[in-house]
Tab-separated table of C-alpha atoms and ligand atoms in Angstrom:
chain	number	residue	atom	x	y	z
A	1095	UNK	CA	-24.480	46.811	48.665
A	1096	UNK	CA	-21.796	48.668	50.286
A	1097	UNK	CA	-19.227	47.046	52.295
A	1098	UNK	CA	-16.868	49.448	54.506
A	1099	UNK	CA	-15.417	47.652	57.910
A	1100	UNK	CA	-16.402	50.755	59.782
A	1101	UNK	CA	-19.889	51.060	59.426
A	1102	UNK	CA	-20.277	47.442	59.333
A	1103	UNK	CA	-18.538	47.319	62.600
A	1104	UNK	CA	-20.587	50.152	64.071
A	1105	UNK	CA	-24.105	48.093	62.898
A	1106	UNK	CA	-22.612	45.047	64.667
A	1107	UNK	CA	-22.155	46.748	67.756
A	1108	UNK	CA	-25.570	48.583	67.610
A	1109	UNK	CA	-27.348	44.824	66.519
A	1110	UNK	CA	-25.088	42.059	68.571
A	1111	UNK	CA	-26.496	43.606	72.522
A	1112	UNK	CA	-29.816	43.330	71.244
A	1113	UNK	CA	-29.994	40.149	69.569
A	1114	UNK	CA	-28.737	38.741	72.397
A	1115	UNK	CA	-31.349	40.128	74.364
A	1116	UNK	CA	-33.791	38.685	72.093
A	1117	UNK	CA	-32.359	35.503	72.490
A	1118	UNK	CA	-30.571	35.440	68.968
A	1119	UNK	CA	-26.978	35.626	69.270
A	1120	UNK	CA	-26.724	31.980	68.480
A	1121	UNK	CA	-28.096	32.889	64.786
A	1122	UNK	CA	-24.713	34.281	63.496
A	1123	UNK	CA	-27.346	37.189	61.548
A	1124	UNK	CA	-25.279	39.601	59.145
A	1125	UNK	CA	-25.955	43.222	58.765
A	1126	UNK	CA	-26.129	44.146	55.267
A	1127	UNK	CA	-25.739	47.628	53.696
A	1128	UNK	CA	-27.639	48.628	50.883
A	1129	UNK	CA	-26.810	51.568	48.402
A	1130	UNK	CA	-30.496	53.410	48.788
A	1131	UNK	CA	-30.471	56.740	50.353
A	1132	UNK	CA	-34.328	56.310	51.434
A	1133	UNK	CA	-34.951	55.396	54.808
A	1134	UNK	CA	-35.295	51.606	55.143
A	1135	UNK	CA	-34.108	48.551	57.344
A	1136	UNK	CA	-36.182	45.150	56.636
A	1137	UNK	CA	-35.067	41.756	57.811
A	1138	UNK	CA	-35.437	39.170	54.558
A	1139	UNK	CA	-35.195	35.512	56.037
A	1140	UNK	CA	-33.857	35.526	59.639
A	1141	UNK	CA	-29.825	35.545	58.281
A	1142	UNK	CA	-29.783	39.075	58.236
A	1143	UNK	CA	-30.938	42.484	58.405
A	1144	UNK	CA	-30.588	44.679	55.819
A	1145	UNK	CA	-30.020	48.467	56.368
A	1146	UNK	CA	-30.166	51.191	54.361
A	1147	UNK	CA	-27.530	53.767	54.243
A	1148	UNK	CA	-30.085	56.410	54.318
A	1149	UNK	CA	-31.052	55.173	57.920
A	1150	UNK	CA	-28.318	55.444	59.209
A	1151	UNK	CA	-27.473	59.293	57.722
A	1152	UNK	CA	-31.503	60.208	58.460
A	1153	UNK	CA	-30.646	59.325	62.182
A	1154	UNK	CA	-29.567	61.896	64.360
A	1155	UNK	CA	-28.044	59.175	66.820
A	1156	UNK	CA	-27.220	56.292	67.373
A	1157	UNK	CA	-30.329	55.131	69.566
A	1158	UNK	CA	-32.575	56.501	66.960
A	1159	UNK	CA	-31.337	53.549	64.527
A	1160	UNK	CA	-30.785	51.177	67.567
A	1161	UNK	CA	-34.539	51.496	67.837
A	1162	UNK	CA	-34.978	50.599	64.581
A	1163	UNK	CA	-33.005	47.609	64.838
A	1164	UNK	CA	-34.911	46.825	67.936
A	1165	UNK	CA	-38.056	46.532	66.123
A	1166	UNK	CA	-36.605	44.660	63.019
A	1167	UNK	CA	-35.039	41.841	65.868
A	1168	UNK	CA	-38.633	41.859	67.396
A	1169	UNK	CA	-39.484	40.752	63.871
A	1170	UNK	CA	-36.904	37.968	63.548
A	1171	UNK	CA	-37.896	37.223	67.584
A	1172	UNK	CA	-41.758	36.578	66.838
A	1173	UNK	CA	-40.927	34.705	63.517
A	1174	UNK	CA	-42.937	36.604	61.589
A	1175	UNK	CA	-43.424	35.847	57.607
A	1176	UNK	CA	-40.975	37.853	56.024
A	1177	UNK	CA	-42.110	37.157	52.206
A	1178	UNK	CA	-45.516	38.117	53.177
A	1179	UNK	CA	-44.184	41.701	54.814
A	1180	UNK	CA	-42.159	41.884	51.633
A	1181	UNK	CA	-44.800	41.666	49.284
A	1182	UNK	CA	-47.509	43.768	51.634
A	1183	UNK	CA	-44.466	46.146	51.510
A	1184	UNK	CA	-45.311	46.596	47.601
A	1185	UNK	CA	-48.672	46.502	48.179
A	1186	UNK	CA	-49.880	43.819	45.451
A	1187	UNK	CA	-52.732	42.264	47.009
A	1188	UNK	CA	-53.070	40.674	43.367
A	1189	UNK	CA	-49.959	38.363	44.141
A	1190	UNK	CA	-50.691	38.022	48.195
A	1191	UNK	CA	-53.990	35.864	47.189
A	1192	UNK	CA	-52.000	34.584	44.175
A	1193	UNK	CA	-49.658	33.492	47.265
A	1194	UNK	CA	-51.680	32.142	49.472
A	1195	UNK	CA	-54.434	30.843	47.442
A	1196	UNK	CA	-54.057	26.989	48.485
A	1197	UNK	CA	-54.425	28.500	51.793
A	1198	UNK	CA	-56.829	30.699	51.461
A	1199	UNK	CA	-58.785	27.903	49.663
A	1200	UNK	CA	-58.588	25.829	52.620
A	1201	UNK	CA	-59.780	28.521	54.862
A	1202	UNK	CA	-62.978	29.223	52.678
A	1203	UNK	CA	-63.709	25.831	52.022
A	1204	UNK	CA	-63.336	25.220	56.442
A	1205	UNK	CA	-65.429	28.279	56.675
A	1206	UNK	CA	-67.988	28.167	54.226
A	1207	UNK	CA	-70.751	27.661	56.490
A	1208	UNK	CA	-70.142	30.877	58.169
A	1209	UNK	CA	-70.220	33.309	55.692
A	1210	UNK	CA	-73.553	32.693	54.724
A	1211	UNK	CA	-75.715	35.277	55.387
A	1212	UNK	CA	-72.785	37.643	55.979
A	1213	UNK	CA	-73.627	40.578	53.720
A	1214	UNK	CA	-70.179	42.044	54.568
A	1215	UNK	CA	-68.875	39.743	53.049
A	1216	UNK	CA	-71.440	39.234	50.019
A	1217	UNK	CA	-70.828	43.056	49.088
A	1218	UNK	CA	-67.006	43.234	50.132
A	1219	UNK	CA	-66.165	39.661	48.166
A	1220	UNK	CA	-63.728	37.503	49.139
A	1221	UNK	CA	-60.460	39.394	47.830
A	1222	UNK	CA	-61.433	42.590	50.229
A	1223	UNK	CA	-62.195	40.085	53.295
A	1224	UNK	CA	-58.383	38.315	52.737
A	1225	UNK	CA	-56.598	41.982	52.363
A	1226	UNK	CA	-58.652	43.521	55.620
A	1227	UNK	CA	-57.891	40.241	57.491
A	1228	UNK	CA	-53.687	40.311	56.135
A	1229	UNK	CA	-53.661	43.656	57.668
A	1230	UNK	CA	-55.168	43.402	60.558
A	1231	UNK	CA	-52.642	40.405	60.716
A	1232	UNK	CA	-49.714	43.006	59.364
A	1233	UNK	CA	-50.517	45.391	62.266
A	1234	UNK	CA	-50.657	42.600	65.086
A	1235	UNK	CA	-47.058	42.157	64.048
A	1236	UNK	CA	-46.004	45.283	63.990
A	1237	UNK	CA	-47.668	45.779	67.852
A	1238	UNK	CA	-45.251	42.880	68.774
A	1239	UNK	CA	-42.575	44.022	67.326
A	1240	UNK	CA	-43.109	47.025	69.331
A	1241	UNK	CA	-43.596	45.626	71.901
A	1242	UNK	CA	-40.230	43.203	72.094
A	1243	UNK	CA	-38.184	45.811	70.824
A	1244	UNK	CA	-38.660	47.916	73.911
A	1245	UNK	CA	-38.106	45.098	75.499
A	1246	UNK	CA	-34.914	44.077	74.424
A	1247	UNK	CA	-33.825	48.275	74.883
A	1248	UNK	CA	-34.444	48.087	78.226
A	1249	UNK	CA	-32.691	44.419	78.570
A	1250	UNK	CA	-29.302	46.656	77.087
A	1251	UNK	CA	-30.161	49.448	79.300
A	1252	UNK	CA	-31.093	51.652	76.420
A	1253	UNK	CA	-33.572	54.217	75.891
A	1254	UNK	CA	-36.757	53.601	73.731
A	1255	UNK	CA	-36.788	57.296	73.082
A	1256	UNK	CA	-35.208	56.840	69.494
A	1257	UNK	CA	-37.250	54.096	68.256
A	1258	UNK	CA	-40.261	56.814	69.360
A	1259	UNK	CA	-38.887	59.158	67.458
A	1260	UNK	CA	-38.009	57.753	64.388
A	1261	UNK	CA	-41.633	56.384	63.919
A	1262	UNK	CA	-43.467	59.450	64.796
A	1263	UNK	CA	-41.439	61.303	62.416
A	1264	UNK	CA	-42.730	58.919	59.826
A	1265	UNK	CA	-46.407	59.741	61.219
A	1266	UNK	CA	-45.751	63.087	60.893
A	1267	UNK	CA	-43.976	62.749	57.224
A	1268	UNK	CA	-46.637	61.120	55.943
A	1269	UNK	CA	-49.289	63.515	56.913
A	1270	UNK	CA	-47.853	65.805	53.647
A	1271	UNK	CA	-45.949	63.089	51.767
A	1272	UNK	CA	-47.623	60.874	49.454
A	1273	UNK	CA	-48.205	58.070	49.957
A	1274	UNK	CA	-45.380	55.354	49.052
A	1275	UNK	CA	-42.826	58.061	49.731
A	1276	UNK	CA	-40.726	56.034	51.763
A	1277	UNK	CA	-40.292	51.872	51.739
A	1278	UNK	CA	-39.731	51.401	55.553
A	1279	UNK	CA	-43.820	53.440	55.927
A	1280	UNK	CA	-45.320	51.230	53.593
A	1281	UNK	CA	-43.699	47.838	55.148
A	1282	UNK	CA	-44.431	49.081	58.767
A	1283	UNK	CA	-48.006	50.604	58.237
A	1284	UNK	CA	-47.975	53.447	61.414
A	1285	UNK	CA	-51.396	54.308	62.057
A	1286	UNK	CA	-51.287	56.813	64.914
A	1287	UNK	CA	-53.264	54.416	67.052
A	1288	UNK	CA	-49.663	52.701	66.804
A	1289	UNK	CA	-47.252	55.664	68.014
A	1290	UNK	CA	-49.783	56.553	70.702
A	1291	UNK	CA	-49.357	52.609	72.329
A	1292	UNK	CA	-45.793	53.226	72.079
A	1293	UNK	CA	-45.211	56.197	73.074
A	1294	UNK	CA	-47.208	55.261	76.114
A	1295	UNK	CA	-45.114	52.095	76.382
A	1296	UNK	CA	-41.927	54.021	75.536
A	1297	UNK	CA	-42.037	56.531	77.873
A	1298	UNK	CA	-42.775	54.468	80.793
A	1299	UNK	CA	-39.608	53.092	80.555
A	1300	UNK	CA	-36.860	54.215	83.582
A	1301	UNK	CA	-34.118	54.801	80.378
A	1302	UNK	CA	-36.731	57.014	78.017
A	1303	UNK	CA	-34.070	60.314	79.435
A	1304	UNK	CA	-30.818	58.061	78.693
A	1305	UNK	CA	-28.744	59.499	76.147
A	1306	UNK	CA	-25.842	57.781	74.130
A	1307	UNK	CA	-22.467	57.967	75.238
A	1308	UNK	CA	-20.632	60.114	73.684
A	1309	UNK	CA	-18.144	58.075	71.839
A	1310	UNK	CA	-20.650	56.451	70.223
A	1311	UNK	CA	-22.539	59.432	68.993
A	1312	UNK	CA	-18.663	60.440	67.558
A	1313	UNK	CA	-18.779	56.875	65.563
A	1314	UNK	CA	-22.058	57.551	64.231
A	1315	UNK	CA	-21.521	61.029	63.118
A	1316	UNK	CA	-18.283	59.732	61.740
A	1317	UNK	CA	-19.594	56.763	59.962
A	1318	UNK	CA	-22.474	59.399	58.404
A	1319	UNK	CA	-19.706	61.565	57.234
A	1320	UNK	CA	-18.159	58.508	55.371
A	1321	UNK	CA	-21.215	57.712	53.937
A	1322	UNK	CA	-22.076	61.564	52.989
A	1323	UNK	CA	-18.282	61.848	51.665
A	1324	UNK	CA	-18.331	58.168	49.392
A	1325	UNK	CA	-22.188	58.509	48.383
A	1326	UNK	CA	-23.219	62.512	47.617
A	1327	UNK	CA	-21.361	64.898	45.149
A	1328	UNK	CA	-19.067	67.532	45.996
A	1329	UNK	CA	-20.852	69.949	46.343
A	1330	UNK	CA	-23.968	68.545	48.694
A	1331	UNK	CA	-20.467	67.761	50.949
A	1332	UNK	CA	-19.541	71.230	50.939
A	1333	UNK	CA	-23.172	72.119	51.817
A	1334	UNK	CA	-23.797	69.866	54.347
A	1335	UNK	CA	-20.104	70.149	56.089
A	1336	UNK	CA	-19.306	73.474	55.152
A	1337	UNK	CA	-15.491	74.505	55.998
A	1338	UNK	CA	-16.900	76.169	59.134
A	1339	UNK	CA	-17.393	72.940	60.490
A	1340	UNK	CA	-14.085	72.140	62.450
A	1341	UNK	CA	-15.744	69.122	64.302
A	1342	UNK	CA	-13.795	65.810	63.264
A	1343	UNK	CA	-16.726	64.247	61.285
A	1344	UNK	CA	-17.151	67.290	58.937
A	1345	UNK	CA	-13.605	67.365	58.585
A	1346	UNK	CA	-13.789	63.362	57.686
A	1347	UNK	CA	-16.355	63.999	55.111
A	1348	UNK	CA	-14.564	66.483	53.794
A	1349	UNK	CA	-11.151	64.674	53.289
A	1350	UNK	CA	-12.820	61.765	51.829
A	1351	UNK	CA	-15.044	64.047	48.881
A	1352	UNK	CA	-11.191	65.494	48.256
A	1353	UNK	CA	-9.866	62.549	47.562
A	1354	UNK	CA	-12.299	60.958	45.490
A	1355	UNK	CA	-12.394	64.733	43.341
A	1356	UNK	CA	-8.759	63.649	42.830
A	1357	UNK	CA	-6.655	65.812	45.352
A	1358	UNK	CA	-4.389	63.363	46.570
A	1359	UNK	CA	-1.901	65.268	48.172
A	1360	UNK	CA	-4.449	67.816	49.517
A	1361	UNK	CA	-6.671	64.924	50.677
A	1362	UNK	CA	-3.229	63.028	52.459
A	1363	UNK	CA	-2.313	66.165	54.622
A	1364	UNK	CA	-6.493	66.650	55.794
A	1365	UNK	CA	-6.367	62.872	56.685
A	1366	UNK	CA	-3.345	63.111	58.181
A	1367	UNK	CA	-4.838	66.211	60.727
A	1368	UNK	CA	-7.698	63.078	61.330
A	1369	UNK	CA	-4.609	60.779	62.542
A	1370	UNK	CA	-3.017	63.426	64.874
A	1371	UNK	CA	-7.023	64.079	66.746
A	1372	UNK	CA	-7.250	60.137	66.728
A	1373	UNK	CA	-4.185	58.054	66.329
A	1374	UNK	CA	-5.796	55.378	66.901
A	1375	UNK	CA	-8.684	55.493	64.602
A	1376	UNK	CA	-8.044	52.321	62.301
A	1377	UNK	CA	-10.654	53.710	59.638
A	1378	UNK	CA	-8.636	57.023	59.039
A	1379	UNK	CA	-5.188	54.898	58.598
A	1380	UNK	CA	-7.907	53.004	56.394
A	1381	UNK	CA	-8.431	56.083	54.358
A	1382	UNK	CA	-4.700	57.553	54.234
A	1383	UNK	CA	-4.051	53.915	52.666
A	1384	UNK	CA	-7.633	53.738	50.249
A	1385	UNK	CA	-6.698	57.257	48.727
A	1386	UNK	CA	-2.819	56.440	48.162
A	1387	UNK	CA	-3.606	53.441	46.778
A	1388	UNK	CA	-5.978	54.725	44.515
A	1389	UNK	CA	-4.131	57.712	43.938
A	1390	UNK	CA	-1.202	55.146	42.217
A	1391	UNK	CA	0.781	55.438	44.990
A	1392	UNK	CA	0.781	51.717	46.478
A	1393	UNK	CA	4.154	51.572	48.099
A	1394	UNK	CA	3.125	54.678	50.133
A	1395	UNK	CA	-0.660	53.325	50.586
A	1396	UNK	CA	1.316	49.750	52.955
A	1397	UNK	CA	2.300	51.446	55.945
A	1398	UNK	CA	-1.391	52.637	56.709
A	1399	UNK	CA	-2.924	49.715	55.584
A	1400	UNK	CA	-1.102	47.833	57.810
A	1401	UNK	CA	-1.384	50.484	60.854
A	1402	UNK	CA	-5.408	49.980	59.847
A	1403	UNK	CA	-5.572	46.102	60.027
A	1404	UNK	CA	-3.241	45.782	63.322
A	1405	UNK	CA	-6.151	48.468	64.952
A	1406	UNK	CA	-9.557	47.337	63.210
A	1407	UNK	CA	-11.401	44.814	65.524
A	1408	UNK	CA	-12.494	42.716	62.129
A	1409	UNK	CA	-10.217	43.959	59.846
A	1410	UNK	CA	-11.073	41.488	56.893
A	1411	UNK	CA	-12.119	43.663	53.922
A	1412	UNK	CA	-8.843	46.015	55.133
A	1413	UNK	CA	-6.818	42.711	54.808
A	1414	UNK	CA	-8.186	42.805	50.754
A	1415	UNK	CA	-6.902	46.400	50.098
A	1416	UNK	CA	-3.460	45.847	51.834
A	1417	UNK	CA	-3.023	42.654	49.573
A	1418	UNK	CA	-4.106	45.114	46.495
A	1419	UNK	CA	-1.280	47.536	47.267
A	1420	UNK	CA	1.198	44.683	48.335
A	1421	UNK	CA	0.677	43.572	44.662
A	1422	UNK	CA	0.349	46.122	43.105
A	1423	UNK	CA	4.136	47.387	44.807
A	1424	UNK	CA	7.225	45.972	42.941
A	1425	UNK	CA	8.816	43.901	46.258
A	1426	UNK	CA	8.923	40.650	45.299
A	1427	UNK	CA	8.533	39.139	48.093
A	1428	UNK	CA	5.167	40.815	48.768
A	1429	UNK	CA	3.577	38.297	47.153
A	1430	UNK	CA	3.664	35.783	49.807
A	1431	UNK	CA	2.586	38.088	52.721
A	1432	UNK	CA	-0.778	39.203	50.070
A	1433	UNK	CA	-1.349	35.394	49.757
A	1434	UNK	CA	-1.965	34.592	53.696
A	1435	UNK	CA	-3.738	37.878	54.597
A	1436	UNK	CA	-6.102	37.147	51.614
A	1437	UNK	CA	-6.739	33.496	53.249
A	1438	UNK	CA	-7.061	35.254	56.433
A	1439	UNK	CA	-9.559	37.832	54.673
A	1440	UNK	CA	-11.418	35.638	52.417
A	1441	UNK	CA	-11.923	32.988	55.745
A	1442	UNK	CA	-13.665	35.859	57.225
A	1443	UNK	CA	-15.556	37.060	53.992
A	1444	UNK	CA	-15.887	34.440	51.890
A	1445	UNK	CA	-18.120	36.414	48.868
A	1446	UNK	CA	-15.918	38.996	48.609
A	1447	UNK	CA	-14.893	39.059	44.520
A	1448	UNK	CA	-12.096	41.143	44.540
A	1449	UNK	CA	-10.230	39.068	47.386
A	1450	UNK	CA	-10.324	36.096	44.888
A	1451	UNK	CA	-8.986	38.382	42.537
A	1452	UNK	CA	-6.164	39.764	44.640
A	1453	UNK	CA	-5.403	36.283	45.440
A	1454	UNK	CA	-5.209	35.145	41.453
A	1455	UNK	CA	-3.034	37.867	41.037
A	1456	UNK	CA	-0.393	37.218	43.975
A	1457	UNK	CA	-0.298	33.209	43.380
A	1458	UNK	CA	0.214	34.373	39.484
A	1459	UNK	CA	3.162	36.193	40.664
A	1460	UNK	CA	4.588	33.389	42.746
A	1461	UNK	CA	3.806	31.490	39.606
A	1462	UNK	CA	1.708	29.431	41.237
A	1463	UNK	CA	-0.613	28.828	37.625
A	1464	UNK	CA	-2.563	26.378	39.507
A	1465	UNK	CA	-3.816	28.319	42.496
A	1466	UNK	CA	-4.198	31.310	40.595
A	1467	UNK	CA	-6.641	30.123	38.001
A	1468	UNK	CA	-8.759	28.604	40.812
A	1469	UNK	CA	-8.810	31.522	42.188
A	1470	UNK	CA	-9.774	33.667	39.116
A	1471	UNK	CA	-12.676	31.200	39.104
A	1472	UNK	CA	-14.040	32.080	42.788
A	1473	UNK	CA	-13.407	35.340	41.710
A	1474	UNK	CA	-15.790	35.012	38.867
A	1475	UNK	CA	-18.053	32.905	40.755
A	1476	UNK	CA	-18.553	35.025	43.685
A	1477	UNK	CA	-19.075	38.267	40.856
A	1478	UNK	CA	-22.470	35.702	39.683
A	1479	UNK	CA	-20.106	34.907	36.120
A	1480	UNK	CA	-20.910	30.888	36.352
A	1481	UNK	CA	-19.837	30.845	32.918
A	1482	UNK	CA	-16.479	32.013	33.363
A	1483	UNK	CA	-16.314	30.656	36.658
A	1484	UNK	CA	-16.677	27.253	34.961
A	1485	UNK	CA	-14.044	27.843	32.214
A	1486	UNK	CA	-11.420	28.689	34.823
A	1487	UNK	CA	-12.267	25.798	37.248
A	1488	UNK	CA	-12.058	23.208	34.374
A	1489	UNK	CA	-8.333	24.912	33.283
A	1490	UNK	CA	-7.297	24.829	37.381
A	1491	UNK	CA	-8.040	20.778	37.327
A	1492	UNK	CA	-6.130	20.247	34.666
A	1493	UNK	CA	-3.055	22.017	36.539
A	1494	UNK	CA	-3.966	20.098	39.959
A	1495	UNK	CA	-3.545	16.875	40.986
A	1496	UNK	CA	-6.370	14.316	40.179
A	1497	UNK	CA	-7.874	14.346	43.872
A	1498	UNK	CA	-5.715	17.518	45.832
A	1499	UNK	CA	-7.676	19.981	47.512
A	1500	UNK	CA	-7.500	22.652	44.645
A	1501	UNK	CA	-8.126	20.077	41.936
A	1502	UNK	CA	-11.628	19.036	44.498
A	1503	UNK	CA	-12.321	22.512	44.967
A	1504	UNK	CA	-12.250	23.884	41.168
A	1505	UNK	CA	-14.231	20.392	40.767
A	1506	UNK	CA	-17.238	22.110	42.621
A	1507	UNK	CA	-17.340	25.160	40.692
A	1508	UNK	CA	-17.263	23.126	37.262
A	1509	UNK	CA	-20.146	20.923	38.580
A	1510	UNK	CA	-22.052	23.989	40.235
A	1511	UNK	CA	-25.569	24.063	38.803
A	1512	UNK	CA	-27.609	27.477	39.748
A	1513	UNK	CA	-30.843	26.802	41.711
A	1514	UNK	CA	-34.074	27.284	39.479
A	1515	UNK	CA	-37.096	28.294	40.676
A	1516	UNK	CA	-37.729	31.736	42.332
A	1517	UNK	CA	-36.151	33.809	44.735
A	1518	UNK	CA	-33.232	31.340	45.018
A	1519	UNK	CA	-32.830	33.732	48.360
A	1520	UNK	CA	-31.445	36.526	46.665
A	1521	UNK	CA	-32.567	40.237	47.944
A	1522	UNK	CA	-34.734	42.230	45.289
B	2421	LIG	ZN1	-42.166	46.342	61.579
């Protein structure tokens, strides 16, 4: 997973309109962002959508990946079975009849009468007749989906001219690629029966010429550069925004690979050329702070931060690194200040490890042995370490009183018994 408030922010503003349209703003559904350069977005169980970061840097612009998202919400819209798109996904028609064999039992036992006499189905067998009839199934879906997500462009007074072209490139891709190339062709099967209804559907539509503003292409050439500068090496950076790029995101990508190679001061004074194009830009006051702070510089990392949370619209996971450089500063009195914005932060973002840490950390300097062991033990829970989780909960109750809210909470975490079984909703 990767978790950066601007791209996050972006992929709420490209996902919010449209689930809206689609009548799902009521659902609270997260975007998540995975660490997987390939080209994927796949909703797992209607509480969010997952996107790859390789979608968003393999589109061009933003309505490109809004079309994407279209179709994924046209998913979530027509309710369709997300474990059984997982697993045709992977292609193990082995573990789809495995799956649904008390179903499919059912269905043969209903329809046994029929299939007598069918040589079809004689020579095929029973295994063959399931997987034709999931697909057939698989591809109805993906019709609908289709179908709603143009639907809900045109609802937002978009163009369906992206989510076109993103699936005819993967027509066109996989006319020389092997099969299984890419995850998001083998979940959403694109025979070109497919692009042809949609492009006819698609291009009906009054928006197909409508472009993004932009100021919203900027954002999502600016959040590709962040990815480009966190995820690739130097030198791909250098390739793909060579210094004769002057345009802001180049220059972004740029100032981030220099200050992860180490180049603080170098990497201050190009971030600080960002600031003066766009002062207000809370994600470049973000970075100033990120690379100081890293850099062992927190005193000079808290102005920024703080210049970043007053400007970011959800400015949670900022909130976190602020706290880290307030604690990591010698003021003493910084410690109460990192204390309520990691309540503030943690309210927000409630799995976020290293805000439970931060938090441990500024109640141990307030001395507050109490607090900061239950918080050591969210911190530990929310990194998956029940174990250690446990030990620290069952230390904070014996510094609480029998019954407070701290002594109740790190009561939870000692009782907390993982759920058996499969999946237990966790991505794979
Ligand atoms: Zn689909």
């Amino acid at each position: 997973m990767i978790r950066a408030a601007e791209i996050e922010q972006l992929l709420r503003d490209y996902t919010q309109p449209l689930l809206r349209a689609a009548g799902l703003a009521q659902q609270n559904i997260q975007v998540v962002i995975i660490n997987d350069r390939a080209f994927n977005a796949f909703v797992m169980d209607g509480r969010r959508i997952f996107v790859n970061a390789g979608a968003l840097t393999d589109s061009t612009t933003p309505n490109q990946i809004i079309g994407v998202l279209a179709h994924e919400s046209g998913h979530i819209a027509g309710g369709h079975l997300s474990r059984l798109r997982e697993q045709l996904a992977v292609a193990q028609t082995q573990s789809i009849i495995a799956m649904l064999l008390g179903l499919g039992a059912m269905v043969a036992a209903g329809r046994s009468g029929q299939n007598v006499g069918d040589p079809s189905v004689a020579i095929l067998g029973p295994q063959e007749t399931i997987r034709r009839s999931l697909l057939s199934y698989q591809r109805s879906q993906e019709e609908q989906a289709d179908r709603s997500g143009v639907r809900f462009l045109a609802a937002t007074g978009q163009s369906p001219k992206g989510m076109y072209e993103t699936f005819k490139r993967f027509v066109d891709q996989s006319l020389f690629a092997a099969r299984g190339a890419d995850p998001y062709m083998q979940s959403h099967p694109m025979p070109s029966e497919r692009v042809a209804a949609l492009e006819t559907l698609a291009k009906a539509s009054p928006l197909w010429e409508k472009h993004d503003s932009p100021e919203l292409q900027l954002r999502h050439d600016l959040a590709r550069a962040k990815l480009a500068g966190f995820l690739d090496r130097g030198d791909t950076v250098a390739r793909r925004y060579p210094f004769s790029d002057s345009g802001l995101p180049a220059r972004y990508a740029r100032a981030i690979a220099t200050y992860r190679h180490a180049d603080l001061r170098a990497a201050v004074a190009q971030i600080d050329a960002l600031i003066q194009v766009q002062p207000n830009n809370p994600y470049f006051h973000e970075l100033k702070g990120q690379a100081l702070l890293e850099g062992g510089k927190p005193a000079e990392a808290i102005a920024p931060l703080r210049r970043a949370v007053q400007l970011a619209p959800v400015p949670a996971l900022i909130q976190v690194l602020l706290a880290q450089a307030l604690n990591a500063s010698n003021d003493p009195k910084a410690a109460d200040e990192a204390v309520s914005l990691l309540r503030a932060a943690l309210a927000r973002e409630p799995e976020v490890p290293e805000g439970y840490a931060q938090l441990a950390m500024a109640y141990g300097r307030k001395g507050d042995l109490a607090q900061a062991d239950l918080a050591s033990a969210q911190a530990a829970f929310t990194r998956g370490d029940v174990k250690t989780a446990r030990e620290l909960a069952a230390r904070a109750k014996t510094r609480f009183a029998v019954g407070s809210p701290g002594w109740v909470k790190a009561d939870d975490i000692v009782g907390y018994k993982p759920p058996s079984g499969l999946g237990a909703g966790r991505p794979n």
